[in-house]
Each structure stands twice: as C-alpha cells, then as structure tokens.
Amino acid sequence: MPRGKQDLFSRVKRQAERALAALTREIRERESELESLIEQANAWRNAIGLRGTRRGPGRPPGTAARAARRGGRRAGGGSRVSWDAVLASVPEKFGVEDVMKHPGARAKGRAQVYPALSRWMQASKIKKIGKGRYQRL
C-alpha cells in the first residue's frame, strides 16, 4: 500500500479522535450544567410544595411530560384499587369504557383494566359475550 494513502487515513483518524474527545468534553460540561439546573428546579418545586422531583441525565425520554400529566405521580397510579368495587360499579353488560368510568380504574389506566378482566374471567365473575363486551355473573 502506498505511503500517502496510509498517512491520509491516519490524519483523518486523528481528526476524528480529536472531534470525539471535544464532543465528549462538551457533553460532560452540559450534563454537569443540566444537573445543576435540575437541582435548582427541584429546590423550587420543594419550596412551592410540589411533589416529585425530576431525575438527571440518563432518564428515559418523555418521562417528564408523562409525570406532569399524571400530576407528578409514579407510573404505579397511586393507591390500591378495590377491583371488586370496580366490578360492582359496572352495569350487568359492560365494556372497557364502562370500567374506565370508575375513578379507581381510571387512575390506574386502561393497561391495568385488561388484567383485571382476565382475573374476573378466571374467577368466573364475568363472561365474555362478544368482542369487547362482558357480562357479570
């Protein structure tokens, strides 16, 4: 291999390494600045009595927006729900929308209603009468 091509590749590689090192330094500086800003925001949240804090870099994207919509609560949905009370609140023939009208089920979210439906079917408390329709037994 001719010497000129190898030198060109070496130069490009060195430039790329320098650019990567500069980017890494910039990322570290910005993460440090971001952590400081998050600490300030958390202090303000505590000062005005808001629950929950925001985590620093490395948290999954979009979690702040979801937490804000939930009022700062965790994804767990808050306190326990009496699913027997939820079942008692729905009409004789019902669908998921009827279950979602119950405040406890609504707080947990649709993703927790489907496992409850499965548990009720296994316990012979309901039966499926059509697509998305159920009947209490």
mmCIF file of C-alpha atoms in Angstrom:
data_model
loop_
_atom_site.group_PDB
_atom_site.id
_atom_site.type_symbol
_atom_site.label_atom_id
_atom_site.label_comp_id
_atom_site.label_asym_id
_atom_site.label_seq_id
_atom_site.Cartn_x
_atom_site.Cartn_y
_atom_site.Cartn_z
ATOM 1 C CA MET A 1 0.000 0.000 0.000
ATOM 2 C CA PRO A 2 1.418 3.410 -0.922
ATOM 3 C CA ARG A 3 2.566 5.523 1.962
ATOM 4 C CA GLY A 4 0.465 8.587 1.007
ATOM 5 C CA LYS A 5 -2.869 6.808 1.461
ATOM 6 C CA GLN A 6 -1.929 5.474 4.875
ATOM 7 C CA ASP A 7 -0.877 8.935 6.050
ATOM 8 C CA LEU A 8 -4.177 10.395 4.834
ATOM 9 C CA PHE A 9 -6.143 7.749 6.723
ATOM 10 C CA SER A 10 -4.057 8.358 9.866
ATOM 11 C CA ARG A 11 -4.691 12.095 9.660
ATOM 12 C CA VAL A 12 -8.445 11.595 9.220
ATOM 13 C CA LYS A 13 -8.478 9.143 12.107
ATOM 14 C CA ARG A 14 -6.608 11.586 14.380
ATOM 15 C CA GLN A 15 -9.032 14.382 13.437
ATOM 16 C CA ALA A 16 -11.981 12.137 14.214
ATOM 17 C CA GLU A 17 -10.465 11.194 17.587
ATOM 18 C CA ARG A 18 -9.962 14.881 18.438
ATOM 19 C CA ALA A 19 -13.529 15.715 17.401
ATOM 20 C CA LEU A 20 -14.852 12.829 19.501
ATOM 21 C CA ALA A 21 -12.831 13.962 22.511
ATOM 22 C CA ALA A 22 -14.164 17.525 22.110
ATOM 23 C CA LEU A 23 -17.723 16.232 21.877
ATOM 24 C CA THR A 24 -17.235 14.077 24.962
ATOM 25 C CA ARG A 25 -15.940 17.084 26.927
ATOM 26 C CA GLU A 26 -18.877 19.208 25.752
ATOM 27 C CA ILE A 27 -21.359 16.506 26.752
ATOM 28 C CA ARG A 28 -19.817 16.226 30.232
ATOM 29 C CA GLU A 29 -19.949 20.014 30.682
ATOM 30 C CA ARG A 30 -23.575 20.205 29.581
ATOM 31 C CA GLU A 31 -24.575 17.248 31.766
ATOM 32 C CA SER A 32 -22.972 18.988 34.736
ATOM 33 C CA GLU A 33 -24.830 22.216 33.911
ATOM 34 C CA LEU A 34 -28.073 20.273 33.454
ATOM 35 C CA GLU A 35 -27.657 18.543 36.825
ATOM 36 C CA SER A 36 -27.196 21.939 38.452
ATOM 37 C CA LEU A 37 -30.348 23.261 36.773
ATOM 38 C CA ILE A 38 -32.312 20.163 37.826
ATOM 39 C CA GLU A 39 -31.186 20.655 41.431
ATOM 40 C CA GLN A 40 -32.371 24.281 41.260
ATOM 41 C CA ALA A 41 -35.716 23.226 39.778
ATOM 42 C CA ASN A 42 -36.167 20.584 42.473
ATOM 43 C CA ALA A 43 -35.411 23.163 45.154
ATOM 44 C CA TRP A 44 -38.086 25.446 43.667
ATOM 45 C CA ARG A 45 -40.533 22.527 43.488
ATOM 46 C CA ASN A 46 -39.922 21.791 47.167
ATOM 47 C CA ALA A 47 -40.264 25.467 48.043
ATOM 48 C CA ILE A 48 -43.713 25.727 46.455
ATOM 49 C CA GLY A 49 -44.834 22.343 47.775
ATOM 50 C CA LEU A 50 -44.961 20.266 44.577
ATOM 51 C CA ARG A 51 -44.465 16.550 44.954
ATOM 52 C CA GLY A 52 -41.897 14.606 42.984
ATOM 53 C CA THR A 53 -38.524 15.531 41.639
ATOM 54 C CA ARG A 54 -37.030 15.289 38.214
ATOM 55 C CA ARG A 55 -34.127 12.949 37.714
ATOM 56 C CA GLY A 56 -30.969 13.916 35.944
ATOM 57 C CA PRO A 57 -29.397 12.784 32.695
ATOM 58 C CA GLY A 58 -29.905 9.177 31.718
ATOM 59 C CA ARG A 59 -33.599 9.020 32.476
ATOM 60 C CA PRO A 60 -35.831 7.700 29.710
ATOM 61 C CA PRO A 61 -37.024 10.362 27.247
ATOM 62 C CA GLY A 62 -40.547 11.667 27.656
ATOM 63 C CA THR A 63 -40.922 10.716 31.305
ATOM 64 C CA ALA A 64 -41.114 14.319 32.478
ATOM 65 C CA ALA A 65 -44.102 15.027 30.243
ATOM 66 C CA ARG A 66 -45.877 11.853 31.338
ATOM 67 C CA ALA A 67 -45.176 12.608 35.002
ATOM 68 C CA ALA A 68 -46.504 16.137 34.570
ATOM 69 C CA ARG A 69 -49.735 14.830 33.046
ATOM 70 C CA ARG A 70 -50.119 12.435 35.978
ATOM 71 C CA GLY A 71 -49.561 15.218 38.480
ATOM 72 C CA GLY A 72 -46.030 14.093 39.376
ATOM 73 C CA ARG A 73 -47.022 10.583 40.443
ATOM 74 C CA ARG A 74 -45.163 7.426 39.618
ATOM 75 C CA ALA A 75 -46.416 5.136 36.888
ATOM 76 C CA GLY A 76 -47.931 2.884 39.578
ATOM 77 C CA GLY A 77 -51.065 5.020 39.618
ATOM 78 C CA GLY A 78 -51.172 5.852 43.316
ATOM 79 C CA SER A 79 -53.108 3.881 45.902
ATOM 80 C CA ARG A 80 -54.587 0.393 45.649
ATOM 81 C CA VAL A 81 -57.853 -0.151 43.825
ATOM 82 C CA SER A 82 -60.567 -2.498 45.008
ATOM 83 C CA TRP A 83 -61.284 -4.255 41.737
ATOM 84 C CA ASP A 84 -64.326 -5.931 43.344
ATOM 85 C CA ALA A 85 -65.769 -2.454 43.904
ATOM 86 C CA VAL A 86 -64.977 -1.592 40.297
ATOM 87 C CA LEU A 87 -66.803 -4.728 39.125
ATOM 88 C CA ALA A 88 -69.790 -3.868 41.331
ATOM 89 C CA SER A 89 -69.970 -0.391 39.771
ATOM 90 C CA VAL A 90 -70.355 -1.542 36.164
ATOM 91 C CA PRO A 91 -73.721 -2.436 34.575
ATOM 92 C CA GLU A 92 -74.793 -6.069 34.041
ATOM 93 C CA LYS A 93 -73.407 -5.984 30.472
ATOM 94 C CA PHE A 94 -70.391 -3.752 30.064
ATOM 95 C CA GLY A 95 -67.280 -2.894 28.120
ATOM 96 C CA VAL A 96 -63.887 -1.443 28.969
ATOM 97 C CA GLU A 97 -65.274 2.094 28.694
ATOM 98 C CA ASP A 98 -67.763 1.317 31.469
ATOM 99 C CA VAL A 99 -64.939 0.036 33.684
ATOM 100 C CA MET A 100 -62.932 3.191 32.939
ATOM 101 C CA LYS A 101 -65.761 5.341 34.373
ATOM 102 C CA HIS A 102 -64.830 4.152 37.874
ATOM 103 C CA PRO A 103 -62.349 6.651 39.424
ATOM 104 C CA GLY A 104 -60.020 3.950 40.744
ATOM 105 C CA ALA A 105 -59.813 2.144 37.413
ATOM 106 C CA ARG A 106 -59.345 5.454 35.603
ATOM 107 C CA ALA A 107 -56.453 6.314 37.943
ATOM 108 C CA LYS A 108 -54.745 3.012 37.142
ATOM 109 C CA GLY A 109 -55.297 3.347 33.424
ATOM 110 C CA ARG A 110 -56.523 1.157 30.637
ATOM 111 C CA ALA A 111 -53.409 -1.023 30.754
ATOM 112 C CA GLN A 112 -54.470 -2.302 34.195
ATOM 113 C CA VAL A 113 -58.116 -2.900 33.245
ATOM 114 C CA TYR A 114 -57.336 -5.786 30.897
ATOM 115 C CA PRO A 115 -55.521 -7.866 33.551
ATOM 116 C CA ALA A 116 -58.486 -7.214 35.886
ATOM 117 C CA LEU A 117 -60.867 -8.517 33.209
ATOM 118 C CA SER A 118 -58.723 -11.646 32.877
ATOM 119 C CA ARG A 119 -58.745 -12.183 36.644
ATOM 120 C CA TRP A 120 -62.527 -11.767 36.763
ATOM 121 C CA MET A 121 -62.965 -14.304 33.956
ATOM 122 C CA GLN A 122 -60.679 -16.817 35.686
ATOM 123 C CA ALA A 123 -62.650 -16.344 38.918
ATOM 124 C CA SER A 124 -65.926 -16.848 36.992
ATOM 125 C CA LYS A 125 -67.159 -13.391 37.984
ATOM 126 C CA ILE A 126 -67.730 -12.365 34.356
ATOM 127 C CA LYS A 127 -68.019 -13.991 30.952
ATOM 128 C CA LYS A 128 -67.237 -12.653 27.509
ATOM 129 C CA ILE A 129 -70.361 -12.179 25.390
ATOM 130 C CA GLY A 130 -68.828 -10.517 22.346
ATOM 131 C CA LYS A 131 -65.897 -8.528 21.097
ATOM 132 C CA GLY A 132 -65.044 -6.151 23.936
ATOM 133 C CA ARG A 133 -68.293 -6.921 25.759
ATOM 134 C CA TYR A 134 -68.658 -8.747 29.065
ATOM 135 C CA GLN A 135 -71.463 -9.834 31.391
ATOM 136 C CA ARG A 136 -71.361 -10.061 35.174
ATOM 137 C CA LEU A 137 -72.268 -13.469 36.604
#
